[in-house]
Short mmCIF file of C-alpha atoms and ligand atoms in Angstrom, two decimals:
data_model
loop_
_atom_site.label_atom_id
_atom_site.label_comp_id
_atom_site.label_asym_id
_atom_site.label_seq_id
_atom_site.Cartn_x
_atom_site.Cartn_y
_atom_site.Cartn_z
CA UNK A 1 38.24 37.11 41.37
CA UNK A 2 36.88 40.02 39.36
CA UNK A 3 38.63 42.48 41.66
CA UNK A 4 41.87 40.57 41.13
CA UNK A 5 41.33 40.54 37.36
CA UNK A 6 40.64 44.28 37.35
CA UNK A 7 43.93 44.94 39.14
CA UNK A 8 45.77 42.75 36.62
CA UNK A 9 44.09 44.59 33.72
CA UNK A 10 45.26 47.86 35.21
CA UNK A 11 48.78 46.39 35.43
CA UNK A 12 48.58 45.23 31.80
CA UNK A 13 47.52 48.66 30.59
CA UNK A 14 50.24 50.17 32.74
CA UNK A 15 52.57 48.58 30.17
CA UNK A 16 51.38 51.21 27.72
CA UNK A 17 51.73 54.00 30.27
CA UNK A 18 48.09 54.20 31.36
CA UNK A 19 47.35 55.02 34.98
CA UNK A 20 44.25 54.38 37.03
CA UNK A 21 41.99 57.37 37.72
CA UNK A 22 38.80 57.88 39.73
CA UNK A 23 37.68 60.67 37.41
CA UNK A 24 35.82 59.20 34.45
CA UNK A 25 35.93 62.44 32.50
CA UNK A 26 39.73 62.36 32.32
CA UNK A 27 39.94 58.68 31.32
CA UNK A 28 41.19 57.80 27.83
CA UNK A 29 40.00 54.27 28.50
CA UNK A 30 36.84 53.35 30.37
CA UNK A 31 37.02 49.71 31.37
CA UNK A 32 34.09 47.84 32.81
CA UNK A 33 34.66 44.39 34.26
CA UNK A 34 31.54 42.25 34.36
CA UNK A 35 29.93 39.33 36.17
CA UNK A 36 27.53 36.83 34.62
CA UNK A 37 26.78 34.69 37.68
CA UNK A 38 23.21 35.89 38.22
CA UNK A 39 20.85 37.83 35.99
CA UNK A 40 20.94 40.88 38.25
CA UNK A 41 24.72 41.23 37.88
CA UNK A 42 24.56 40.82 34.11
CA UNK A 43 21.77 43.35 33.63
CA UNK A 44 23.66 46.02 35.55
CA UNK A 45 26.15 46.12 32.71
CA UNK A 46 23.78 47.78 30.25
CA UNK A 47 22.84 50.68 32.51
CA UNK A 48 26.50 51.14 33.38
CA UNK A 49 27.53 51.19 29.71
CA UNK A 50 24.86 53.88 29.17
CA UNK A 51 26.42 56.04 31.88
CA UNK A 52 29.89 55.50 30.47
CA UNK A 53 28.70 56.41 27.01
CA UNK A 54 27.55 59.79 28.36
CA UNK A 55 31.13 60.38 29.52
CA UNK A 56 32.45 59.18 26.16
CA UNK A 57 30.16 61.55 24.24
CA UNK A 58 31.00 64.50 26.51
CA UNK A 59 34.69 63.87 25.87
CA UNK A 60 34.04 63.53 22.14
CA UNK A 61 32.43 66.97 22.15
CA UNK A 62 35.74 68.25 23.48
CA UNK A 63 37.66 66.45 20.73
CA UNK A 64 38.88 63.64 23.02
CA UNK A 65 38.76 60.00 21.98
CA UNK A 66 37.71 57.40 24.55
CA UNK A 67 37.97 53.65 24.30
CA UNK A 68 35.13 51.86 26.04
CA UNK A 69 36.20 48.34 26.95
CA UNK A 70 34.01 45.67 28.50
CA UNK A 71 35.77 42.70 30.09
CA UNK A 72 34.73 39.67 32.09
CA UNK A 73 32.30 36.79 31.99
CA UNK A 74 29.42 38.59 30.23
CA UNK A 75 31.74 38.91 27.23
CA UNK A 76 32.64 35.23 27.41
CA UNK A 77 28.97 34.28 27.54
CA UNK A 78 28.07 36.29 24.43
CA UNK A 79 30.40 39.03 23.21
CA UNK A 80 28.74 39.48 19.82
CA UNK A 81 25.32 39.96 21.39
CA UNK A 82 26.84 42.39 23.84
CA UNK A 83 28.20 44.53 20.98
CA UNK A 84 24.79 44.41 19.28
CA UNK A 85 23.01 45.58 22.42
CA UNK A 86 25.63 48.08 23.57
CA UNK A 87 26.69 50.22 20.61
CA UNK A 88 29.09 52.35 22.63
CA UNK A 89 31.40 49.43 23.41
CA UNK A 90 34.62 49.37 21.35
CA UNK A 91 36.44 46.32 22.68
CA UNK A 92 35.02 43.27 24.48
CA UNK A 93 37.49 40.90 26.10
CA UNK A 94 36.79 37.67 28.01
CA UNK A 95 38.34 36.65 31.35
CA UNK A 96 41.02 34.42 29.78
CA UNK A 97 42.19 37.05 27.26
CA UNK A 98 42.84 40.24 29.16
CA UNK A 99 46.61 39.78 28.94
CA UNK A 100 46.05 40.84 25.31
CA UNK A 101 44.69 44.26 26.29
CA UNK A 102 47.88 46.18 25.43
CA UNK A 103 47.86 44.71 21.91
CA UNK A 104 44.10 45.22 21.46
CA UNK A 105 44.31 48.83 22.58
CA UNK A 106 47.36 49.60 20.43
CA UNK A 107 45.88 48.03 17.32
CA UNK A 108 42.37 49.39 17.77
CA UNK A 109 41.24 51.31 14.72
CA UNK A 110 37.76 52.87 14.62
CA UNK A 111 37.56 52.45 10.86
CA UNK A 112 38.22 48.71 11.08
CA UNK A 113 35.48 48.25 13.64
CA UNK A 114 34.84 46.91 17.08
CA UNK A 115 36.60 43.85 18.47
CA UNK A 116 35.52 40.82 20.53
CA UNK A 117 38.11 38.42 21.97
CA UNK A 118 36.44 35.58 23.82
CA UNK A 119 38.19 32.33 22.98
CA UNK A 120 39.96 30.00 25.38
CA UNK A 121 43.60 30.50 24.35
CA UNK A 122 46.11 27.67 24.64
CA UNK A 123 48.48 29.91 26.58
CA UNK A 124 47.93 30.94 30.19
CA UNK A 125 47.35 34.66 30.61
CA UNK A 126 49.51 34.52 33.74
CA UNK A 127 52.59 33.92 31.57
CA UNK A 128 52.04 37.22 29.76
CA UNK A 129 50.96 39.63 32.47
CA UNK A 130 53.44 42.08 33.97
CA UNK A 131 54.60 41.56 37.56
CA UNK A 132 51.98 42.45 40.14
CA UNK A 133 52.36 45.02 42.87
CA UNK A 134 50.41 45.21 46.11
CA UNK A 135 47.27 47.30 45.86
CA UNK A 136 47.18 47.78 49.63
CA UNK A 137 47.85 45.85 52.82
CA UNK A 138 45.41 43.14 51.81
CA UNK A 139 45.82 41.63 48.36
CA UNK A 140 44.29 38.94 46.19
CA UNK A 141 46.32 36.26 44.46
CA UNK A 142 44.67 33.92 41.94
CA UNK A 143 46.06 30.40 42.33
CA UNK A 144 43.41 28.45 40.48
CA UNK A 145 40.82 29.36 37.93
CA UNK A 146 37.90 27.80 36.17
CA UNK A 147 35.73 24.93 37.29
CA UNK A 148 35.09 21.34 36.28
CA UNK A 149 32.19 20.76 38.66
CA UNK A 150 29.34 21.81 36.40
CA UNK A 151 26.77 22.52 39.10
CA UNK A 152 23.55 22.49 37.12
CA UNK A 153 22.73 26.17 37.84
CA UNK A 154 26.14 27.70 37.24
CA UNK A 155 27.70 29.50 34.26
CA UNK A 156 31.26 29.52 35.61
CA UNK A 157 32.49 26.35 33.84
CA UNK A 158 31.36 27.93 30.56
CA UNK A 159 32.66 31.45 31.17
CA UNK A 160 35.92 30.81 33.02
CA UNK A 161 36.60 27.48 31.36
CA UNK A 162 38.06 24.29 32.76
CA UNK A 163 40.19 24.17 35.87
CA UNK A 164 43.72 25.50 35.69
CA UNK A 165 46.09 25.58 38.65
CA UNK A 166 49.11 27.85 38.57
CA UNK A 167 52.45 26.19 39.47
CA UNK A 168 53.51 26.53 43.11
CA UNK A 169 56.73 28.43 42.34
CA UNK A 170 54.80 31.02 40.34
CA UNK A 171 52.34 31.49 43.20
CA UNK A 172 55.13 31.84 45.76
CA UNK A 173 57.01 34.33 43.58
CA UNK A 174 53.87 36.43 43.21
CA UNK A 175 53.21 36.22 46.96
CA UNK A 176 56.77 37.40 47.71
CA UNK A 177 56.39 40.31 45.29
CA UNK A 178 53.11 41.34 46.87
CA UNK A 179 54.72 41.31 50.33
CA UNK A 180 57.78 43.24 49.08
CA UNK A 181 55.45 45.92 47.74
CA UNK A 182 53.36 46.27 50.90
CA UNK A 183 50.99 43.32 51.34
CA UNK A 184 50.51 42.02 54.88
CA UNK A 185 47.62 39.75 54.01
CA UNK A 186 47.09 37.56 50.95
CA UNK A 187 43.78 36.05 49.96
CA UNK A 188 44.38 33.06 47.71
CA UNK A 189 41.69 32.91 45.07
CA UNK A 190 40.13 30.21 42.98
CA UNK A 191 36.64 29.23 41.89
CA UNK A 192 37.56 25.92 43.43
CA UNK A 193 40.61 26.93 45.44
CA UNK A 194 40.92 23.80 47.57
CA UNK A 195 40.86 21.72 44.39
CA UNK A 196 44.24 23.24 43.43
CA UNK A 197 46.31 20.52 41.79
CA UNK A 198 49.22 22.24 40.10
CA UNK A 199 52.92 21.51 39.84
CA UNK A 200 55.27 21.77 42.79
CA UNK A 201 53.02 20.87 45.72
CA UNK A 202 50.49 18.22 46.72
CA UNK A 203 47.63 20.57 47.46
CA UNK A 204 46.66 24.00 48.70
CA UNK A 205 47.64 22.96 52.23
CA UNK A 206 51.26 22.66 51.04
CA UNK A 207 51.09 26.05 49.33
CA UNK A 208 49.81 27.65 52.53
CA UNK A 209 52.57 25.98 54.54
CA UNK A 210 55.21 27.24 52.08
CA UNK A 211 53.77 30.75 52.18
CA UNK A 212 54.11 30.74 55.96
CA UNK A 213 57.88 31.12 55.45
CA UNK A 214 57.53 34.46 53.67
CA UNK A 215 58.87 37.13 56.02
CA UNK A 216 56.39 39.95 56.53
CA UNK A 217 53.34 38.00 55.38
CA UNK A 218 51.14 38.11 58.45
CA UNK A 219 47.85 36.75 57.23
CA UNK A 220 46.83 34.09 54.74
CA UNK A 221 43.27 33.42 53.59
CA UNK A 222 41.71 31.44 50.77
CA UNK A 223 38.38 31.30 48.98
CA UNK A 224 36.18 29.63 47.58
CA UNK A 225 36.25 25.99 48.66
CA UNK A 226 34.25 23.09 47.27
CA UNK A 227 33.21 20.87 50.22
CA UNK A 228 34.08 17.41 48.92
CA UNK A 229 37.52 18.50 47.70
CA UNK A 230 38.65 19.55 51.16
CA UNK A 231 41.85 17.79 52.26
CA UNK A 232 43.17 16.98 55.73
CA UNK A 233 46.32 18.87 54.86
CA UNK A 234 44.31 22.08 54.38
CA UNK A 235 42.22 21.51 57.49
CA UNK A 236 45.24 20.84 59.71
CA UNK A 237 47.01 23.91 58.28
CA UNK A 238 44.45 25.84 60.36
CA UNK A 239 46.05 24.22 63.41
CA UNK A 240 49.69 24.39 62.31
CA UNK A 241 50.05 27.72 60.51
CA UNK A 242 49.49 30.74 62.74
CA UNK A 243 49.28 33.06 59.73
CA UNK A 244 46.33 31.12 58.33
CA UNK A 245 43.25 32.98 59.52
CA UNK A 246 40.47 31.13 61.37
CA UNK A 247 37.90 31.54 58.64
CA UNK A 248 36.52 29.13 56.06
CA UNK A 249 34.08 29.94 53.29
CA UNK A 250 32.44 26.61 52.54
CA UNK A 251 29.34 26.93 50.36
CA UNK A 252 26.72 24.25 50.96
CA UNK A 253 24.08 25.86 48.66
CA UNK A 254 21.21 23.75 50.04
CA UNK A 255 20.44 21.64 53.12
CA UNK A 256 18.49 19.03 51.17
CA UNK A 257 20.16 15.96 49.68
CA UNK A 258 17.56 15.86 46.89
CA UNK A 259 18.29 19.46 45.90
CA UNK A 260 22.05 18.93 46.17
CA UNK A 261 21.68 16.00 43.78
CA UNK A 262 19.63 18.04 41.32
CA UNK A 263 22.27 20.77 41.62
CA UNK A 264 24.95 18.18 40.79
CA UNK A 265 26.80 19.01 43.99
CA UNK A 266 28.92 15.98 44.82
CA UNK A 267 28.31 15.68 48.58
CA UNK A 268 25.49 15.05 50.99
CA UNK A 269 24.41 17.23 53.91
CA UNK A 270 25.93 14.67 56.30
CA UNK A 271 29.28 14.80 54.50
CA UNK A 272 29.25 18.59 54.59
CA UNK A 273 28.54 18.62 58.33
CA UNK A 274 31.40 16.16 58.87
CA UNK A 275 33.82 18.55 57.13
CA UNK A 276 32.59 21.37 59.35
CA UNK A 277 33.26 19.16 62.39
CA UNK A 278 36.77 18.41 61.17
CA UNK A 279 37.54 22.14 60.89
CA UNK A 280 36.12 22.79 64.34
CA UNK A 281 38.11 19.91 65.81
CA UNK A 282 41.43 21.54 64.85
CA UNK A 283 40.32 25.16 65.27
CA UNK A 284 37.27 25.43 67.58
CA UNK A 285 36.96 29.19 67.10
CA UNK A 286 36.94 29.04 63.28
CA UNK A 287 34.38 31.31 61.58
CA UNK A 288 32.36 29.48 58.97
CA UNK A 289 30.55 31.09 56.07
CA UNK A 290 28.55 29.75 53.16
CA UNK A 291 26.61 30.54 50.02
CA UNK A 292 22.98 29.47 49.69
CA UNK A 293 20.59 29.28 46.79
CA UNK A 294 16.87 29.23 47.55
CA UNK A 295 14.11 28.31 45.11
CA UNK A 296 16.15 25.88 43.04
CA UNK A 297 13.79 24.08 40.62
CA UNK A 298 11.79 21.45 42.50
CA UNK A 299 12.75 22.75 45.98
CA UNK A 300 9.87 21.79 48.30
CA UNK A 301 8.97 23.39 51.62
CA UNK A 302 10.61 20.39 53.31
CA UNK A 303 13.81 20.87 51.27
CA UNK A 304 13.91 24.49 52.30
CA UNK A 305 13.36 23.57 55.95
CA UNK A 306 16.37 21.28 55.55
CA UNK A 307 18.45 24.34 54.64
CA UNK A 308 17.14 26.21 57.69
CA UNK A 309 18.04 23.18 59.88
CA UNK A 310 21.59 23.06 58.56
CA UNK A 311 21.99 26.76 59.26
CA UNK A 312 20.79 26.24 62.83
CA UNK A 313 23.25 23.39 63.27
CA UNK A 314 26.32 25.07 61.81
CA UNK A 315 25.83 28.58 63.24
CA UNK A 316 27.43 30.64 60.48
CA UNK A 317 29.55 33.71 61.11
CA UNK A 318 28.45 35.25 57.81
CA UNK A 319 26.86 34.15 54.56
CA UNK A 320 25.69 35.02 51.09
CA UNK A 321 22.26 33.90 49.95
CA UNK A 322 20.54 34.23 46.62
CA UNK A 323 17.35 33.40 44.82
CA UNK A 324 17.93 30.85 42.10
CA UNK A 325 18.52 32.68 38.84
CA UNK A 326 17.92 30.72 35.62
CA UNK A 327 21.06 31.33 33.59
CA UNK A 328 21.10 30.77 29.85
CA UNK A 329 22.77 27.54 28.77
CA UNK A 330 22.65 25.82 32.17
CA UNK A 331 20.70 22.57 32.71
CA UNK A 332 18.78 24.04 35.68
CA UNK A 333 17.40 26.84 33.52
CA UNK A 334 15.58 24.17 31.46
CA UNK A 335 14.17 22.20 34.40
CA UNK A 336 10.39 22.04 34.32
CA UNK A 337 9.67 22.55 38.01
CA UNK A 338 10.72 26.21 38.36
CA UNK A 339 9.69 27.86 41.63
CA UNK A 340 7.35 30.79 41.82
CA UNK A 341 9.14 34.12 42.33
CA UNK A 342 6.96 34.93 45.36
CA UNK A 343 7.98 31.71 47.10
CA UNK A 344 11.63 32.37 46.33
CA UNK A 345 11.32 35.81 47.90
CA UNK A 346 9.62 34.46 51.03
CA UNK A 347 12.24 31.75 51.49
CA UNK A 348 15.09 34.16 50.94
CA UNK A 349 13.69 36.55 53.53
CA UNK A 350 13.31 33.80 56.13
CA UNK A 351 16.80 32.45 55.45
CA UNK A 352 18.41 35.87 55.52
CA UNK A 353 16.72 36.73 58.81
CA UNK A 354 18.17 33.59 60.37
CA UNK A 355 21.63 34.13 58.86
CA UNK A 356 21.69 37.75 59.95
CA UNK A 357 20.75 36.81 63.53
CA UNK A 358 23.62 34.30 63.58
CA UNK A 359 26.00 36.87 62.14
CA UNK A 360 24.96 39.31 64.86
CA UNK A 361 25.36 36.66 67.57
CA UNK A 362 28.84 35.86 66.25
CA UNK A 363 29.80 39.54 66.33
CA UNK A 364 28.26 40.22 69.75
CA UNK A 365 30.23 37.29 71.20
CA UNK A 366 33.46 39.20 70.45
CA UNK A 367 32.48 42.25 72.52
CA UNK A 368 34.90 42.64 75.44
CA UNK A 369 37.63 40.65 73.66
CA UNK A 370 40.86 42.02 72.24
CA UNK A 371 41.46 41.16 68.63
CA UNK A 372 44.14 41.94 66.07
CA UNK A 373 42.75 44.11 63.31
CA UNK A 374 44.48 44.76 60.01
CA UNK A 375 43.60 48.37 59.27
CA UNK A 376 42.70 48.83 55.64
CA UNK A 377 40.90 52.11 55.00
CA UNK A 378 39.75 55.46 56.25
CA UNK A 379 36.28 55.36 57.80
CA UNK A 380 33.25 57.28 56.65
CA UNK A 381 33.56 59.59 59.64
CA UNK A 382 36.57 61.82 60.19
CA UNK A 383 39.17 60.32 62.52
CA UNK A 384 37.85 56.81 61.93
CA UNK A 385 39.60 53.94 60.27
CA UNK A 386 38.48 50.41 59.64
CA UNK A 387 39.85 46.97 59.00
CA UNK A 388 39.32 43.29 59.61
CA UNK A 389 39.67 40.90 62.54
CA UNK A 390 41.03 37.37 61.97
CA UNK A 391 37.38 36.30 61.62
CA UNK A 392 36.86 38.83 58.81
CA UNK A 393 34.66 41.13 60.86
CA UNK A 394 34.71 44.69 59.63
CA UNK A 395 35.88 46.79 62.60
CA UNK A 396 35.77 50.57 63.06
CA UNK A 397 38.04 52.43 65.48
CA UNK A 398 39.26 55.93 66.12
CA UNK A 399 42.64 56.26 64.52
CA UNK A 400 44.62 58.08 61.91
CA UNK A 401 46.32 57.38 58.64
CA UNK A 402 49.48 56.21 60.40
CA UNK A 403 47.63 53.06 61.50
CA UNK A 404 46.57 52.12 57.97
CA UNK A 405 48.27 48.99 56.72
CA UNK A 406 49.15 48.03 60.32
CA UNK A 407 47.86 45.23 62.49
CA UNK A 408 46.71 46.81 65.73
CA UNK A 409 45.24 45.30 68.88
CA UNK A 410 41.69 46.45 69.43
CA UNK A 411 39.39 46.04 72.38
CA UNK A 412 35.95 45.36 70.94
CA UNK A 413 33.29 47.54 72.54
CA UNK A 414 30.28 47.23 70.25
CA UNK A 415 28.77 44.97 67.62
CA UNK A 416 26.04 45.01 65.03
CA UNK A 417 25.12 42.33 62.51
CA UNK A 418 27.53 43.82 60.00
CA UNK A 419 30.40 45.39 61.93
CA UNK A 420 32.29 45.86 65.17
CA UNK A 421 33.49 48.97 66.92
CA UNK A 422 36.34 49.21 69.35
CA UNK A 423 39.39 51.07 70.57
CA UNK A 424 43.02 50.59 69.75
CA UNK A 425 44.86 49.52 72.87
CA UNK A 426 48.25 48.89 71.37
CA UNK A 427 49.54 49.63 67.90
CA UNK A 428 51.40 46.37 67.29
CA UNK A 429 55.02 46.91 66.36
CA UNK A 430 56.01 45.71 62.89
N1 LIG B 1 21.45 31.45 40.76
C1 LIG B 1 21.63 31.87 42.03
N2 LIG B 1 22.83 31.85 42.64
C2 LIG B 1 23.88 31.37 41.95
N3 LIG B 1 25.16 31.22 42.28
C3 LIG B 1 25.82 30.72 41.23
N4 LIG B 1 25.00 30.54 40.20
C4 LIG B 1 23.77 30.93 40.62
C5 LIG B 1 22.48 30.98 40.03
N5 LIG B 1 22.27 30.56 38.77
C6 LIG B 1 25.67 31.52 43.61
C7 LIG B 1 26.17 30.26 44.33
C8 LIG B 1 27.66 30.42 44.29
C9 LIG B 1 27.81 31.93 44.33
C10 LIG B 1 29.12 32.45 43.87
O1 LIG B 1 26.78 32.39 43.49
O2 LIG B 1 25.69 30.28 45.66
O3 LIG B 1 28.33 29.78 45.37
FE1 LIG B 2 29.86 27.13 39.76
FE2 LIG B 2 31.15 26.77 42.12
FE3 LIG B 2 29.62 24.80 41.05
FE4 LIG B 2 31.94 25.44 39.91
S1 LIG B 2 31.66 24.56 41.99
S2 LIG B 2 30.03 25.06 38.84
S3 LIG B 2 32.01 27.69 40.21
S4 LIG B 2 28.94 26.85 41.82
#
């Protein structure tokens, strides 16, 4: 979602004639988008602001003014404190206010002082942003934002606000525009994407089915799903819509019912496994991924073993796993039975070892197969390009720029835990 937001901020500043650059020293605006989800992500901000301030000061020495803007959830969680701690920051803007960037930049006046905008405006930012353009062959499209689930460890309901679903016609119009400007794949985004309940369709399944009619849109994906809000219409779209990729990110967080309850997750392990079965019934080859939190307050050895058991049962294609991070303002941060850091580390290592072995097994099982790969970028080595299979496996092949943005058929010849290698056997005609 932050990558999507960053692209929209770039579009908004494009209104004023600004263009994106990789070279910090030539930037009139340095914009840092931030994440508040775990302490590690939040803390990164301050070292990054320090580095940006060096650029700002070097430009100042040359008589050039630079606006340093911080955006994102760290601002929403405490913009004033951010300005106190980071003196170099000129403007701080929360995730629901970045449509106001052109106005904030135009009106900024050093004499009047620094600005924080972190309210939850009545208007939707989407109504004020300029039209999007594709940023490459694979693009993000936010369809839903915010969260009403209030998991006891999570800051998102406080930083992104309550759930908002964009109307279906607006989503379809944006999807068409992305395809017209070069997108072949669209990843539908939402903190709770399968909980979409906007105007003009019954659920996300309907949106996906409507998107399937867009000429030139070859791949549809969506993330992140909340298990108990999954609908049959979404699940069966994996059977009915060829453009919908066989991949589902379905975070379970923990394999213990007691921990799930303490987390305020509204499903049991059994219910989660049933949803997995329903996906596999309509699409046996579907790749399943999840997020996990280890060391949630009160998590016993037996609770953790429950998580390991679930992982063994599901056999994940890929996953993200984290140590519980006590975030300010969340109920879990105040729970008495916090887990020792050493135990968290041990559990995380054991879990990650298991997840990585499953990821490797999933990748190795594709060796010898031919898969369609959407080529996205140049590889690290000369003459190499890389892209993604339907199962979201990063795949490297020999190829040149002409293949970028194309879906090519690749024979998979090698696999590691994190990527595949192969050879193009047939550049698929457009
Ligand atoms: N500590 C650790 N992980 C967290 N996540 C969210 N909040 C926390 C936290 N306080 C993880 C969850 C979520 C993912 C986006 O980040 O696993 O699914
Ligand atoms: Fe956070 Fe996801 Fe829970 Fe919402 S459903 S509170 S975004 S972890």
